[in-house]
Short mmCIF file of C-alpha atoms in Angstrom, two decimals:
data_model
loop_
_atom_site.label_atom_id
_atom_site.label_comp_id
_atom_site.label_asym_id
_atom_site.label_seq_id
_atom_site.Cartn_x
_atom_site.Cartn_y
_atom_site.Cartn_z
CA UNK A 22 -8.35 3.04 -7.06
CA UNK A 23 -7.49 0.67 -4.58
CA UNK A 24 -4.42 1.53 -2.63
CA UNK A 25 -1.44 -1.36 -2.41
CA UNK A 26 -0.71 -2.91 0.62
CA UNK A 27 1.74 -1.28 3.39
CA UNK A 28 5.08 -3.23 3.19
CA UNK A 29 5.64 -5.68 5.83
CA UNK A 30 8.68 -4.01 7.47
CA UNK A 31 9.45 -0.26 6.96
CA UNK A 32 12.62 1.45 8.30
CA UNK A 33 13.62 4.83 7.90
CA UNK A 34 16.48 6.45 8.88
CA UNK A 35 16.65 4.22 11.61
CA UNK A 36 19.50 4.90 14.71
CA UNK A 37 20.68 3.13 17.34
CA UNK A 38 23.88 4.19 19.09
CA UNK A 39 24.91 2.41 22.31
CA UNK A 40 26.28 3.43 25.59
CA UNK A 41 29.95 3.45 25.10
CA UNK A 42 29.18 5.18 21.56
CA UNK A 43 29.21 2.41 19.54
CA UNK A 44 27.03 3.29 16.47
CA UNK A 45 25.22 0.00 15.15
CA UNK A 46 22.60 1.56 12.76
CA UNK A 47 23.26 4.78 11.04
CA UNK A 48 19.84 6.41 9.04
CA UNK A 49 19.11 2.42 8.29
CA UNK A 50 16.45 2.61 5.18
CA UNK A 51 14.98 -0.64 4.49
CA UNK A 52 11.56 -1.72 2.94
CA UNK A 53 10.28 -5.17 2.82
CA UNK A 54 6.93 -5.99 0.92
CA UNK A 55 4.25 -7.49 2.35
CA UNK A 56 4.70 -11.45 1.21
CA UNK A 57 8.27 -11.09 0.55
CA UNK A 58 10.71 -13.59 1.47
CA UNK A 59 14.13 -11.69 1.95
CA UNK A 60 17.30 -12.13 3.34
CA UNK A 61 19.89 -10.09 4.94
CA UNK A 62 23.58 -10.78 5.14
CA UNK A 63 26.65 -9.11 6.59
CA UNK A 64 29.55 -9.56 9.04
CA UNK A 65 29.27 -10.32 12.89
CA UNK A 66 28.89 -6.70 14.27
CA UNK A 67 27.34 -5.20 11.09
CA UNK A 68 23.80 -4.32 12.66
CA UNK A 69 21.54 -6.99 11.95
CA UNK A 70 21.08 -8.69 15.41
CA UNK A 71 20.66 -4.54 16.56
CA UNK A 72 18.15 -4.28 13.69
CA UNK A 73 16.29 -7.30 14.25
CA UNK A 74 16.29 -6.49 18.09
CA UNK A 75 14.92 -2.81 16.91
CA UNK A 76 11.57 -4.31 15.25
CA UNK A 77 11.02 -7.05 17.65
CA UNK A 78 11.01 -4.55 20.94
CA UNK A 79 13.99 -5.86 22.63
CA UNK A 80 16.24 -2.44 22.65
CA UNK A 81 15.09 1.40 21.59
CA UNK A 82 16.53 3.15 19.06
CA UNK A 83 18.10 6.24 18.84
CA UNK A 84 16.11 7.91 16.13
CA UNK A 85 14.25 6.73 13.24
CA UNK A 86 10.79 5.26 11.90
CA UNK A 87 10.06 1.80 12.36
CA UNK A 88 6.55 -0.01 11.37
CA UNK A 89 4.98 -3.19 10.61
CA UNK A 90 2.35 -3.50 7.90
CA UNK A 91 2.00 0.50 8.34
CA UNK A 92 1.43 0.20 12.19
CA UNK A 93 3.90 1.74 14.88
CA UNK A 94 6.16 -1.14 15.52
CA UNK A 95 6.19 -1.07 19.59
CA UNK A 96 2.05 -1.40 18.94
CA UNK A 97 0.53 -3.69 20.59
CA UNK A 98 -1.36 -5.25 17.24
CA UNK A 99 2.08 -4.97 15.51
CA UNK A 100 3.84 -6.77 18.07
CA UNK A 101 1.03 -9.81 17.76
CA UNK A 102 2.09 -9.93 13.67
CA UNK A 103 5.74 -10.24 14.31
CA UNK A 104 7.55 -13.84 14.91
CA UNK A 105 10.62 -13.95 15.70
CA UNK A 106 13.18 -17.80 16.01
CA UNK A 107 16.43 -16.33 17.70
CA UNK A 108 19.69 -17.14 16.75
CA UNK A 109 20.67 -17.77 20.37
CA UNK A 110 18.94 -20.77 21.86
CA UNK A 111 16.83 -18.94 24.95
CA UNK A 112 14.29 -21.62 26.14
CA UNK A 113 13.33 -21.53 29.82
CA UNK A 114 14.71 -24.54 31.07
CA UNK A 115 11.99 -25.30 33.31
CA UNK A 116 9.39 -25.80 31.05
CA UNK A 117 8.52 -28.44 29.03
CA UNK A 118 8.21 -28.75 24.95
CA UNK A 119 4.24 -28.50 25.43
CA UNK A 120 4.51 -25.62 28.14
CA UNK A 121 6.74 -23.75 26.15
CA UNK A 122 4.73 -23.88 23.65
CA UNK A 123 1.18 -22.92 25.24
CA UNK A 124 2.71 -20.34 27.40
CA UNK A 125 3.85 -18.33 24.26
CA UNK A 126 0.58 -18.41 22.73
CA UNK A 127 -0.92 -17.13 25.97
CA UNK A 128 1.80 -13.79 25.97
CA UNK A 129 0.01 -13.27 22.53
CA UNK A 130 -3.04 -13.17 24.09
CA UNK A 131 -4.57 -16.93 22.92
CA UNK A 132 -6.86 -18.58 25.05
CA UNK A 133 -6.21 -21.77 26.45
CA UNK A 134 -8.12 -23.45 24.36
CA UNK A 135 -6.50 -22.49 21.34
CA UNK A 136 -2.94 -22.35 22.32
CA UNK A 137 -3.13 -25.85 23.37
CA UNK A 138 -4.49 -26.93 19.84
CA UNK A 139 -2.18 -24.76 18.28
CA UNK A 140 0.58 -26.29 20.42
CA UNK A 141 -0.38 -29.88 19.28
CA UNK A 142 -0.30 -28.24 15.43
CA UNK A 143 3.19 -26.86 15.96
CA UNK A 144 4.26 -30.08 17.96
CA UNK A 145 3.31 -32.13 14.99
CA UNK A 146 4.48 -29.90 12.30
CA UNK A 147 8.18 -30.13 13.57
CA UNK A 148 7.95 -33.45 15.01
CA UNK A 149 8.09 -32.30 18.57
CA UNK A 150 4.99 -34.27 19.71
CA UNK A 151 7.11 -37.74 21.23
CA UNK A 152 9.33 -34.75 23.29
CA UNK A 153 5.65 -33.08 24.71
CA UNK A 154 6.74 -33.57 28.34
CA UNK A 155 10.73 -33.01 27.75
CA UNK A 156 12.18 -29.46 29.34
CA UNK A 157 14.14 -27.86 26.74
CA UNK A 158 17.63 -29.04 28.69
CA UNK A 159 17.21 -32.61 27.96
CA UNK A 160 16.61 -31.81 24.44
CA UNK A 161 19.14 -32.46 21.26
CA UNK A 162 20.26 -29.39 19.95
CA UNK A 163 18.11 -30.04 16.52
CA UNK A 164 14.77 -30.32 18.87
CA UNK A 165 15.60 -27.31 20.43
CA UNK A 166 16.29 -25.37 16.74
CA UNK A 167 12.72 -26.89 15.68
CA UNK A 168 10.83 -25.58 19.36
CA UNK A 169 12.61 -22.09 18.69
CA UNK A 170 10.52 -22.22 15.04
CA UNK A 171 7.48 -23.77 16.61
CA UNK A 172 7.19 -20.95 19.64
CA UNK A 173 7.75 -18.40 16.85
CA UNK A 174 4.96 -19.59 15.02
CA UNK A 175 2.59 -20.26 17.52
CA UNK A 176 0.65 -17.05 17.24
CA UNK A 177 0.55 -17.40 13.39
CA UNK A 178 2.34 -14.16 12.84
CA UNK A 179 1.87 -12.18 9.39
CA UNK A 180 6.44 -11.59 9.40
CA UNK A 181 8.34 -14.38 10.82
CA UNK A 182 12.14 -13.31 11.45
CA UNK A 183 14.32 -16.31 11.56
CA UNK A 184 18.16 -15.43 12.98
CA UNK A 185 20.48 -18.20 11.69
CA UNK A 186 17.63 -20.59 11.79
CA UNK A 187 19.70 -23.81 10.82
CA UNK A 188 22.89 -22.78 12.38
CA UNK A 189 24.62 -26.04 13.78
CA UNK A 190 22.12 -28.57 12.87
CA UNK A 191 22.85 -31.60 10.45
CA UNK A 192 21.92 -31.09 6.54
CA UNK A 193 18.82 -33.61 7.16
CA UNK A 194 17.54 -31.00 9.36
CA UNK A 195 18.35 -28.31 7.68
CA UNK A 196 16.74 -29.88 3.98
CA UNK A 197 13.77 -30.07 6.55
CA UNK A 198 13.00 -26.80 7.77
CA UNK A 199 13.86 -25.48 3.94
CA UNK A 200 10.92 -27.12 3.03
CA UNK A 201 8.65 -25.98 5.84
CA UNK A 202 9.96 -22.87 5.78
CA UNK A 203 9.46 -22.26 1.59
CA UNK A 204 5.91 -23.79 2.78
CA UNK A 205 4.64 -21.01 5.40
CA UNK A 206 5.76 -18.35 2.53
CA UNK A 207 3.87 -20.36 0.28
CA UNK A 208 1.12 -19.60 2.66
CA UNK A 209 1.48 -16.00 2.53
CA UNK A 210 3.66 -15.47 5.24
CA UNK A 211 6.66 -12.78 5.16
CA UNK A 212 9.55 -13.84 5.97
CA UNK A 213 12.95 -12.00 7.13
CA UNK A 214 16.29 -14.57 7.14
CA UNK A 215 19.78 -13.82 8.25
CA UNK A 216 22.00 -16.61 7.70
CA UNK A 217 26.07 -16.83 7.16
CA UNK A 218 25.14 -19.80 4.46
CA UNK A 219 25.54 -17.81 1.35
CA UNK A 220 23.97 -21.29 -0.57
CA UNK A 221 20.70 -21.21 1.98
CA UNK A 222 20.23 -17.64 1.48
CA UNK A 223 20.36 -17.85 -2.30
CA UNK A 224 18.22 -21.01 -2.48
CA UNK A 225 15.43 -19.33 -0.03
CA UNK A 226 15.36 -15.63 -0.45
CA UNK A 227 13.88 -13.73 -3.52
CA UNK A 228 15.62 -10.54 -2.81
CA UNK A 229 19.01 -10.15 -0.56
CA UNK A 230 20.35 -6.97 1.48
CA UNK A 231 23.93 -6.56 2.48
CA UNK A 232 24.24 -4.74 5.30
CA UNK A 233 27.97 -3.39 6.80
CA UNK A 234 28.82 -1.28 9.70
CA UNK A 235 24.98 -0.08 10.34
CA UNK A 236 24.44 0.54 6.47
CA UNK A 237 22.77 -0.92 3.57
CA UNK A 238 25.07 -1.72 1.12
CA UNK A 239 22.99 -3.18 -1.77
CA UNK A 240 19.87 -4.92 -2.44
CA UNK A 241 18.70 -6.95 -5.35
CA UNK A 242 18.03 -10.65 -6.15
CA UNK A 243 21.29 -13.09 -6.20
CA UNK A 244 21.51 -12.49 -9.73
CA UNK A 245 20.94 -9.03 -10.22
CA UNK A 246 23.60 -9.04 -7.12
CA UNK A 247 26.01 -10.92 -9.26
CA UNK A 248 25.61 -8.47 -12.27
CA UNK A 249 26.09 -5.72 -9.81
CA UNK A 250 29.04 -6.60 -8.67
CA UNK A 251 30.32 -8.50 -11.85
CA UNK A 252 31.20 -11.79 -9.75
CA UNK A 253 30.17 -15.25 -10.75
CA UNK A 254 29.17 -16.73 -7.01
CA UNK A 255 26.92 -15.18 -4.02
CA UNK A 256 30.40 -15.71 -2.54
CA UNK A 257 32.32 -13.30 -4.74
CA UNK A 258 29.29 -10.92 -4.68
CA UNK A 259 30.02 -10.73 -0.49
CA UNK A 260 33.51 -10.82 -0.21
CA UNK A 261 33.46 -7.94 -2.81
CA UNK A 262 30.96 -5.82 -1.13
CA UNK A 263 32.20 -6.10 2.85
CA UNK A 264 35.93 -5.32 1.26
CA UNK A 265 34.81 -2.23 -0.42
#
């Protein structure tokens, strides 16, 4: 009998209490299957920027299990499967669209070579390639929202986490990296989305997680959501659950 698949992302009883005592995950339990596309919502200062920064290596927790396609997440393989577009725009200003671009590939351990082929991939993928010699300051703010997806993706991770991936760009742009975006799940890809746009989350994601103050509210698909909480909108469904 062959045995299924580890999920993408596992969390258990995952922790994380700051200096100062703030407590921004409390015994966090979350599984995400491999191939899924899911979403998680919640309030400004309900956990999900501290959860996202848990998987991706950027703070430790305070207790808890955390792994990636059944590997320790702070691994060195499991770091190479993980993407991550931030919500904040952090480009190094002194590098250039193609730079940025070929440098990532090299952290993940690509060889010249092949992160300057995958560069020109990304670079034409997101329509970056007529900005190749631009540093990321002269850039429009939707150029620099399509370089934060194209550096995430430049090591063709196996989970891509995208953090309020359209936030502030135009609805052309945003209709444009839906359909990219629906395109690398096609593929296979995994794919984690926070968002605060209720409609992008329920057009995109085929399960949804509501996370407030450092704990998982509920988790189902939009409609099973809506029966849940016996509301007509994605809307009602939210407002219901952070009031409760």
């Amino acid at each position: 009998m062959v045995s299924p698949p580890p999920p993408a992302l596992a969390l258990h009883g995952l922790t994380k209490r700051y200096d100062g005592g703030l407590l921004a995950l409390d015994g966090f339990d979350l599984e995400i299957p491999d191939g899924a596309f899911f979403g998680l919502l919640g309030p400004n200062g309900a956990g999900k920027t501290t959860l996202i920064s848990a998987v991706c290596n950027l703070i430790r927790v305070t207790g808890g299990d955390l792994r990636v396609f059944g590997l320790p997440h702070d691994s060195l393989e499991a770091r190479r499967l993980v993407g991550l577009a931030e919500q904040d725009v952090n480009l190094d200003r002194f590098l250039d669209v193609r730079e940025t671009l070929v440098y990532h590939g090299g952290y993940y351990g690509m060889t010249r070579r092949r992160a300057q082929a995958r560069a020109n991939e990304m670079m034409d993928v997101f329509d970056l390639r007529g900005k190749a010699g631009v540093r990321a300051p002269q850039l429009s703010g939707g150029m620099r929202r399509r370089l934060l997806l194209a550096r995430a993706l430049m090591h063709e991770p196996r989970l891509v986490i995208l953090d309020e991936p359209t936030a502030g760009v135009d609805i052309e742009l945003r209709t444009e990296l839906w359909t990219y975006i629906r395109r690398l799940h096609e593929g296979g890809t995994t794919i984690l989305l926070t968002t605060h746009y209720l409609e992008e989350a329920e057009a995109l994601c085929e399960e949804i997680a509501l996370i407030r103050d450092g704990r998982l509210l509920a988790r189902d698909s939009a409609d099973g959501l809506r029966a849940a909480y016996d509301a007509e909108t994605l809307q009602d469904v939210y407002l219901r659950a952070m009031a409760g």
